[in-house]
């Protein structure tokens, strides 16, 4: 139970603050190049961003994670709380510093991200278990590898095996170790590049999205896979059912956080009672709306993760075009 009532979605992943710069193109290995517009972005780690997106959609959401006693940790609490997210289990620890990351954006609006160390390395299994147990009424549990992957998987295992929650695991960034059996994961979330790496395939292999999804399930035992494929859409394997959700073509102005928004919107759809296919279709449109807006955490009008009313208005306007 959250401090404001029952929780529908638990998010357990990193919080950190992104430092952003602009470049004409992404650097080659060993290259020193010019960058500009370097600034601390109103952007958090994958746990905080998914939480904020869910909160702004009106979904009762709680966050589990750990940060330091520093301004970056304060920002995470502020951003999530202002979006209606329960931060009761945002643990503070004086032995760690809240993580930071570097995001480079090129002239085409594409980005690359280098993640810093996650303060969630200090999150204990006991803390994870106690936090999930305190919100056992939640329907959906979302985690990912922005935090140490062993602890993320431990959380998913607890949420599924002990409390019967529907589990999402965003396997990004991919660890170098083998993941083993993931039978407690209902939806393993990757992008198309990560999916091929997970299967041991070269990035330019001709293996179809569907075959990649089936191989991930066969290799890891998860129930299904949600594989985002950039502006093209997303490939989804749900048990024995495979389907592809076409992307909505828009002029993107800010792609950072689009995948996290898609994940949040998919979970929101499930909470609202949509079947997975409909939830993913709605989430694809949500992500298209998101990339037409600057920022992620910012709540200035027309920026950041949109509230539900803005999303619905955008979808109506786009459908009429």
Tab-separated table of C-alpha atoms in Angstrom:
chain	number	residue	atom	x	y	z
A	1	UNK	CA	0.000	0.000	0.000
A	2	UNK	CA	1.369	3.403	-0.958
A	3	UNK	CA	1.114	6.472	1.224
A	4	UNK	CA	-1.825	7.697	-0.897
A	5	UNK	CA	-3.587	4.356	-1.374
A	6	UNK	CA	-3.203	1.158	-3.427
A	7	UNK	CA	-0.346	0.966	-5.942
A	8	UNK	CA	-0.916	-0.388	-9.466
A	9	UNK	CA	2.661	-0.318	-10.813
A	10	UNK	CA	6.002	-0.691	-9.039
A	11	UNK	CA	9.115	0.570	-10.837
A	12	UNK	CA	12.531	-0.545	-9.609
A	13	UNK	CA	15.478	0.762	-11.587
A	14	UNK	CA	18.095	3.470	-11.447
A	15	UNK	CA	17.778	7.168	-10.898
A	16	UNK	CA	20.528	9.413	-12.159
A	17	UNK	CA	20.930	12.800	-13.785
A	18	UNK	CA	21.968	13.203	-17.407
A	19	UNK	CA	24.558	15.620	-18.688
A	20	UNK	CA	23.735	16.423	-22.307
A	21	UNK	CA	25.748	17.851	-25.177
A	22	UNK	CA	25.220	18.400	-28.889
A	23	UNK	CA	27.549	17.030	-31.591
A	24	UNK	CA	27.354	17.093	-35.380
A	25	UNK	CA	27.782	13.310	-35.441
A	26	UNK	CA	28.551	10.583	-32.939
A	27	UNK	CA	32.315	10.165	-32.315
A	28	UNK	CA	34.426	7.385	-33.716
A	29	UNK	CA	36.604	5.259	-31.456
A	30	UNK	CA	39.584	7.252	-30.178
A	31	UNK	CA	38.322	10.524	-31.647
A	32	UNK	CA	38.318	13.865	-29.818
A	33	UNK	CA	35.632	16.153	-31.182
A	34	UNK	CA	33.853	19.411	-30.540
A	35	UNK	CA	30.629	19.495	-28.506
A	36	UNK	CA	28.425	22.392	-27.418
A	37	UNK	CA	25.321	23.227	-25.406
A	38	UNK	CA	26.644	21.100	-22.546
A	39	UNK	CA	24.205	21.178	-19.645
A	40	UNK	CA	22.603	19.166	-16.872
A	41	UNK	CA	19.346	17.909	-18.337
A	42	UNK	CA	16.020	17.600	-16.579
A	43	UNK	CA	16.296	13.869	-17.103
A	44	UNK	CA	16.718	10.883	-14.791
A	45	UNK	CA	17.703	7.245	-14.994
A	46	UNK	CA	15.385	4.642	-16.446
A	47	UNK	CA	13.577	4.034	-13.166
A	48	UNK	CA	12.784	7.683	-12.595
A	49	UNK	CA	11.751	8.364	-16.190
A	50	UNK	CA	9.388	5.387	-16.413
A	51	UNK	CA	7.917	6.370	-13.048
A	52	UNK	CA	7.326	9.992	-14.080
A	53	UNK	CA	5.736	8.952	-17.381
A	54	UNK	CA	3.372	6.600	-15.538
A	55	UNK	CA	2.551	9.195	-12.918
A	56	UNK	CA	1.639	11.782	-15.539
A	57	UNK	CA	-0.648	9.249	-17.190
A	58	UNK	CA	-2.549	9.025	-13.924
A	59	UNK	CA	-1.390	5.503	-13.025
A	60	UNK	CA	-0.836	4.862	-9.307
A	61	UNK	CA	2.912	4.244	-9.303
A	62	UNK	CA	5.608	3.678	-6.684
A	63	UNK	CA	9.376	3.759	-7.095
A	64	UNK	CA	11.970	1.505	-5.472
A	65	UNK	CA	15.615	2.524	-5.659
A	66	UNK	CA	18.546	4.065	-3.852
A	67	UNK	CA	20.285	7.437	-4.195
A	68	UNK	CA	22.859	9.434	-2.284
A	69	UNK	CA	22.352	12.393	0.001
A	70	UNK	CA	23.096	14.866	-2.783
A	71	UNK	CA	21.342	17.347	-5.115
A	72	UNK	CA	20.872	14.679	-7.816
A	73	UNK	CA	18.989	12.454	-5.382
A	74	UNK	CA	16.903	15.443	-4.302
A	75	UNK	CA	16.015	16.110	-7.932
A	76	UNK	CA	14.817	12.553	-8.461
A	77	UNK	CA	12.545	12.739	-5.416
A	78	UNK	CA	11.222	16.116	-6.571
A	79	UNK	CA	10.531	15.039	-10.172
A	80	UNK	CA	8.781	11.834	-9.206
A	81	UNK	CA	6.794	13.304	-6.317
A	82	UNK	CA	5.569	16.194	-8.447
A	83	UNK	CA	4.274	13.625	-10.961
A	84	UNK	CA	2.316	11.792	-8.282
A	85	UNK	CA	4.775	8.907	-7.805
A	86	UNK	CA	5.092	7.392	-4.325
A	87	UNK	CA	8.750	7.688	-3.270
A	88	UNK	CA	8.413	6.040	0.150
A	89	UNK	CA	10.948	3.405	-0.963
A	90	UNK	CA	13.441	5.811	-2.521
A	91	UNK	CA	16.158	4.848	-0.049
A	92	UNK	CA	19.001	7.244	0.816
A	93	UNK	CA	22.537	6.048	1.562
A	94	UNK	CA	25.496	8.195	2.592
A	95	UNK	CA	27.960	5.608	1.244
A	96	UNK	CA	27.003	6.210	-2.410
A	97	UNK	CA	26.571	9.098	-4.835
A	98	UNK	CA	23.610	9.396	-7.167
A	99	UNK	CA	24.681	8.358	-10.675
A	100	UNK	CA	25.147	10.609	-13.673
A	101	UNK	CA	25.218	9.843	-17.395
A	102	UNK	CA	26.468	11.478	-20.594
A	103	UNK	CA	24.080	11.860	-23.542
A	104	UNK	CA	25.301	12.996	-26.971
A	105	UNK	CA	22.754	14.145	-29.563
A	106	UNK	CA	23.717	14.455	-33.225
A	107	UNK	CA	22.383	16.691	-36.003
A	108	UNK	CA	19.740	14.100	-36.937
A	109	UNK	CA	18.355	14.038	-33.397
A	110	UNK	CA	19.755	10.552	-32.685
A	111	UNK	CA	21.460	9.968	-29.359
A	112	UNK	CA	23.976	7.753	-27.642
A	113	UNK	CA	24.126	7.339	-23.853
A	114	UNK	CA	26.962	6.413	-21.481
A	115	UNK	CA	25.573	5.346	-18.100
A	116	UNK	CA	27.420	6.144	-14.892
A	117	UNK	CA	27.558	3.928	-11.825
A	118	UNK	CA	24.155	3.322	-10.227
A	119	UNK	CA	23.629	4.052	-6.534
A	120	UNK	CA	21.298	1.043	-6.621
A	121	UNK	CA	24.422	-1.091	-6.228
A	122	UNK	CA	23.894	-0.413	-2.509
A	123	UNK	CA	20.248	-1.531	-2.591
A	124	UNK	CA	19.951	-4.757	-0.587
A	125	UNK	CA	17.795	-7.784	-1.335
A	126	UNK	CA	16.127	-7.292	2.045
A	127	UNK	CA	15.173	-3.730	1.128
A	128	UNK	CA	13.841	-4.916	-2.233
A	129	UNK	CA	11.779	-7.678	-0.645
A	130	UNK	CA	10.381	-5.414	2.075
A	131	UNK	CA	9.416	-2.710	-0.413
A	132	UNK	CA	7.668	-5.094	-2.822
A	133	UNK	CA	5.909	-6.831	0.048
A	134	UNK	CA	4.647	-3.501	1.376
A	135	UNK	CA	2.937	-2.935	-2.008
A	136	UNK	CA	1.828	-6.495	-2.694
A	137	UNK	CA	-1.436	-5.258	-4.243
A	138	UNK	CA	0.429	-3.936	-7.316
A	139	UNK	CA	-0.515	-5.474	-10.650
A	140	UNK	CA	2.673	-4.734	-12.589
A	141	UNK	CA	6.361	-4.745	-11.651
A	142	UNK	CA	8.909	-3.041	-13.921
A	143	UNK	CA	12.668	-3.319	-13.527
A	144	UNK	CA	15.744	-3.079	-15.707
A	145	UNK	CA	19.494	-3.102	-15.918
A	146	UNK	CA	20.130	0.575	-15.220
A	147	UNK	CA	20.807	-0.926	-11.779
A	148	UNK	CA	22.961	-4.034	-11.101
A	149	UNK	CA	21.231	-6.689	-13.153
A	150	UNK	CA	21.412	-9.400	-10.476
A	151	UNK	CA	19.349	-7.246	-8.116
A	152	UNK	CA	16.924	-6.265	-10.871
A	153	UNK	CA	16.296	-9.931	-11.619
A	154	UNK	CA	15.985	-10.734	-7.913
A	155	UNK	CA	13.251	-8.105	-7.685
A	156	UNK	CA	11.399	-9.520	-10.686
A	157	UNK	CA	11.639	-13.017	-9.222
A	158	UNK	CA	10.191	-11.846	-5.897
A	159	UNK	CA	7.411	-9.869	-7.594
A	160	UNK	CA	6.391	-12.842	-9.758
A	161	UNK	CA	6.969	-15.853	-7.539
A	162	UNK	CA	5.767	-14.415	-4.233
A	163	UNK	CA	3.161	-11.859	-5.262
A	164	UNK	CA	1.994	-12.884	-8.752
A	165	UNK	CA	2.690	-9.548	-10.427
A	166	UNK	CA	3.063	-9.165	-14.200
A	167	UNK	CA	6.769	-8.519	-14.694
A	168	UNK	CA	8.652	-6.372	-17.197
A	169	UNK	CA	12.445	-6.335	-17.400
A	170	UNK	CA	14.209	-3.801	-19.610
A	171	UNK	CA	17.507	-5.571	-20.353
A	172	UNK	CA	19.442	-2.378	-21.071
A	173	UNK	CA	22.334	-1.974	-20.903
A	174	UNK	CA	23.026	-5.634	-21.580
A	175	UNK	CA	25.422	-7.186	-19.059
A	176	UNK	CA	28.431	-9.135	-20.262
A	177	UNK	CA	27.375	-12.151	-18.166
A	178	UNK	CA	24.835	-14.737	-19.261
A	179	UNK	CA	21.344	-13.997	-17.935
A	180	UNK	CA	20.318	-17.603	-17.358
A	181	UNK	CA	16.714	-18.723	-17.011
A	182	UNK	CA	14.223	-15.836	-16.951
A	183	UNK	CA	10.992	-17.799	-16.528
A	184	UNK	CA	9.828	-15.255	-13.940
A	185	UNK	CA	9.913	-12.452	-16.555
A	186	UNK	CA	6.672	-11.983	-18.486
A	187	UNK	CA	8.010	-9.348	-20.892
A	188	UNK	CA	11.719	-8.949	-21.629
A	189	UNK	CA	12.122	-5.490	-23.170
A	190	UNK	CA	15.006	-4.746	-25.568
A	191	UNK	CA	15.612	-2.693	-28.673
A	192	UNK	CA	16.391	-4.381	-31.966
A	193	UNK	CA	20.169	-3.972	-31.607
A	194	UNK	CA	20.147	-5.367	-28.069
A	195	UNK	CA	17.914	-8.230	-29.187
A	196	UNK	CA	20.427	-9.338	-31.805
A	197	UNK	CA	23.327	-9.023	-29.362
A	198	UNK	CA	21.392	-11.128	-26.849
A	199	UNK	CA	21.054	-13.814	-29.527
A	200	UNK	CA	24.722	-13.617	-30.507
A	201	UNK	CA	23.826	-12.213	-33.933
A	202	UNK	CA	25.677	-9.440	-35.805
A	203	UNK	CA	23.830	-6.121	-35.971
A	204	UNK	CA	23.442	-6.375	-39.756
A	205	UNK	CA	22.208	-9.979	-39.770
A	206	UNK	CA	19.203	-10.706	-41.933
A	207	UNK	CA	17.339	-12.592	-39.197
A	208	UNK	CA	13.765	-11.339	-38.915
A	209	UNK	CA	12.423	-9.531	-35.864
A	210	UNK	CA	10.076	-12.453	-35.253
A	211	UNK	CA	12.891	-14.996	-35.300
A	212	UNK	CA	14.979	-12.845	-32.946
A	213	UNK	CA	12.078	-12.722	-30.469
A	214	UNK	CA	11.547	-16.487	-30.657
A	215	UNK	CA	15.271	-17.127	-30.137
A	216	UNK	CA	15.368	-14.869	-27.070
A	217	UNK	CA	12.476	-16.810	-25.530
A	218	UNK	CA	14.017	-20.160	-26.458
A	219	UNK	CA	17.391	-19.171	-24.986
A	220	UNK	CA	16.143	-17.511	-21.801
A	221	UNK	CA	12.761	-19.020	-20.974
A	222	UNK	CA	10.915	-15.717	-20.518
A	223	UNK	CA	7.215	-15.685	-21.410
A	224	UNK	CA	7.575	-13.019	-24.087
A	225	UNK	CA	9.612	-10.236	-25.656
A	226	UNK	CA	8.868	-6.620	-26.502
A	227	UNK	CA	11.478	-5.382	-28.973
A	228	UNK	CA	11.396	-1.728	-29.953
A	229	UNK	CA	12.619	-0.984	-33.460
A	230	UNK	CA	13.003	2.795	-33.484
A	231	UNK	CA	10.576	4.736	-35.666
A	232	UNK	CA	9.619	1.528	-37.523
A	233	UNK	CA	7.601	0.239	-34.564
A	234	UNK	CA	7.892	-2.704	-32.178
A	235	UNK	CA	7.990	-6.481	-32.468
A	236	UNK	CA	6.122	-8.346	-29.741
A	237	UNK	CA	6.046	-12.021	-28.816
A	238	UNK	CA	3.455	-12.844	-26.159
A	239	UNK	CA	3.623	-16.558	-25.459
A	240	UNK	CA	2.887	-18.153	-28.838
A	241	UNK	CA	1.426	-14.977	-30.387
A	242	UNK	CA	3.681	-12.707	-32.448
A	243	UNK	CA	2.658	-9.330	-33.808
A	244	UNK	CA	4.298	-6.165	-35.101
A	245	UNK	CA	3.098	-2.696	-34.160
A	246	UNK	CA	3.794	-0.130	-36.888
A	247	UNK	CA	5.394	3.104	-35.726
A	248	UNK	CA	3.654	6.453	-36.122
A	249	UNK	CA	5.759	8.710	-38.335
A	250	UNK	CA	6.399	12.162	-36.875
A	251	UNK	CA	9.118	14.805	-36.972
A	252	UNK	CA	11.150	13.948	-33.895
A	253	UNK	CA	12.687	16.800	-31.931
A	254	UNK	CA	13.893	14.880	-28.840
A	255	UNK	CA	14.280	11.098	-28.835
A	256	UNK	CA	15.773	10.657	-25.353
A	257	UNK	CA	13.360	8.731	-23.147
A	258	UNK	CA	11.131	7.511	-25.968
A	259	UNK	CA	11.723	3.859	-25.120
A	260	UNK	CA	11.073	4.469	-21.444
A	261	UNK	CA	7.855	6.260	-22.374
A	262	UNK	CA	6.792	3.339	-24.554
A	263	UNK	CA	7.400	0.925	-21.673
A	264	UNK	CA	5.455	3.115	-19.239
A	265	UNK	CA	2.556	3.499	-21.659
A	266	UNK	CA	2.403	-0.252	-22.294
A	267	UNK	CA	2.186	-0.911	-18.562
A	268	UNK	CA	-0.469	1.800	-18.231
A	269	UNK	CA	-2.540	0.114	-20.929
A	270	UNK	CA	-2.428	-3.194	-19.070
A	271	UNK	CA	-3.504	-1.502	-15.826
A	272	UNK	CA	-6.431	0.043	-17.730
A	273	UNK	CA	-7.498	-3.439	-18.873
A	274	UNK	CA	-6.223	-3.404	-22.454
A	275	UNK	CA	-4.886	-6.670	-23.934
A	276	UNK	CA	-1.157	-6.528	-24.672
A	277	UNK	CA	-1.564	-5.857	-28.404
A	278	UNK	CA	-3.814	-2.846	-27.782
A	279	UNK	CA	-1.551	-1.640	-24.984
A	280	UNK	CA	1.476	-1.750	-27.320
A	281	UNK	CA	-0.430	0.006	-30.111
A	282	UNK	CA	-1.416	2.799	-27.733
A	283	UNK	CA	2.131	2.955	-26.372
A	284	UNK	CA	3.542	3.319	-29.893
A	285	UNK	CA	1.372	6.389	-30.444
A	286	UNK	CA	2.306	7.700	-27.019
A	287	UNK	CA	6.020	7.389	-27.868
A	288	UNK	CA	5.425	9.238	-31.148
A	289	UNK	CA	3.760	12.030	-29.201
A	290	UNK	CA	6.638	12.084	-26.718
A	291	UNK	CA	9.372	12.595	-29.327
A	292	UNK	CA	7.621	15.712	-30.655
A	293	UNK	CA	8.186	17.321	-27.236
A	294	UNK	CA	11.468	18.577	-25.764
A	295	UNK	CA	12.736	16.965	-22.584
A	296	UNK	CA	11.537	14.193	-20.299
A	297	UNK	CA	11.125	15.320	-16.688
A	298	UNK	CA	10.355	18.953	-17.456
A	299	UNK	CA	6.716	19.836	-16.923
A	300	UNK	CA	6.701	23.122	-18.816
A	301	UNK	CA	3.678	23.346	-21.161
A	302	UNK	CA	4.237	21.236	-24.267
A	303	UNK	CA	7.441	19.649	-22.944
A	304	UNK	CA	8.480	16.427	-21.240
A	305	UNK	CA	6.440	13.292	-20.708
A	306	UNK	CA	2.885	14.349	-21.524
A	307	UNK	CA	-0.067	14.054	-19.146
A	308	UNK	CA	-2.931	11.859	-20.311
A	309	UNK	CA	-5.097	14.763	-21.483
A	310	UNK	CA	-2.289	16.065	-23.732
A	311	UNK	CA	-1.686	12.577	-25.164
A	312	UNK	CA	-5.350	12.071	-26.008
A	313	UNK	CA	-5.594	15.516	-27.604
A	314	UNK	CA	-2.461	14.828	-29.696
A	315	UNK	CA	-3.789	11.433	-30.796
A	316	UNK	CA	-7.119	12.942	-31.867
A	317	UNK	CA	-5.374	15.689	-33.827
A	318	UNK	CA	-2.960	13.242	-35.455
A	319	UNK	CA	-5.807	10.889	-36.443
A	320	UNK	CA	-7.533	13.760	-38.234
A	321	UNK	CA	-4.461	14.610	-40.343
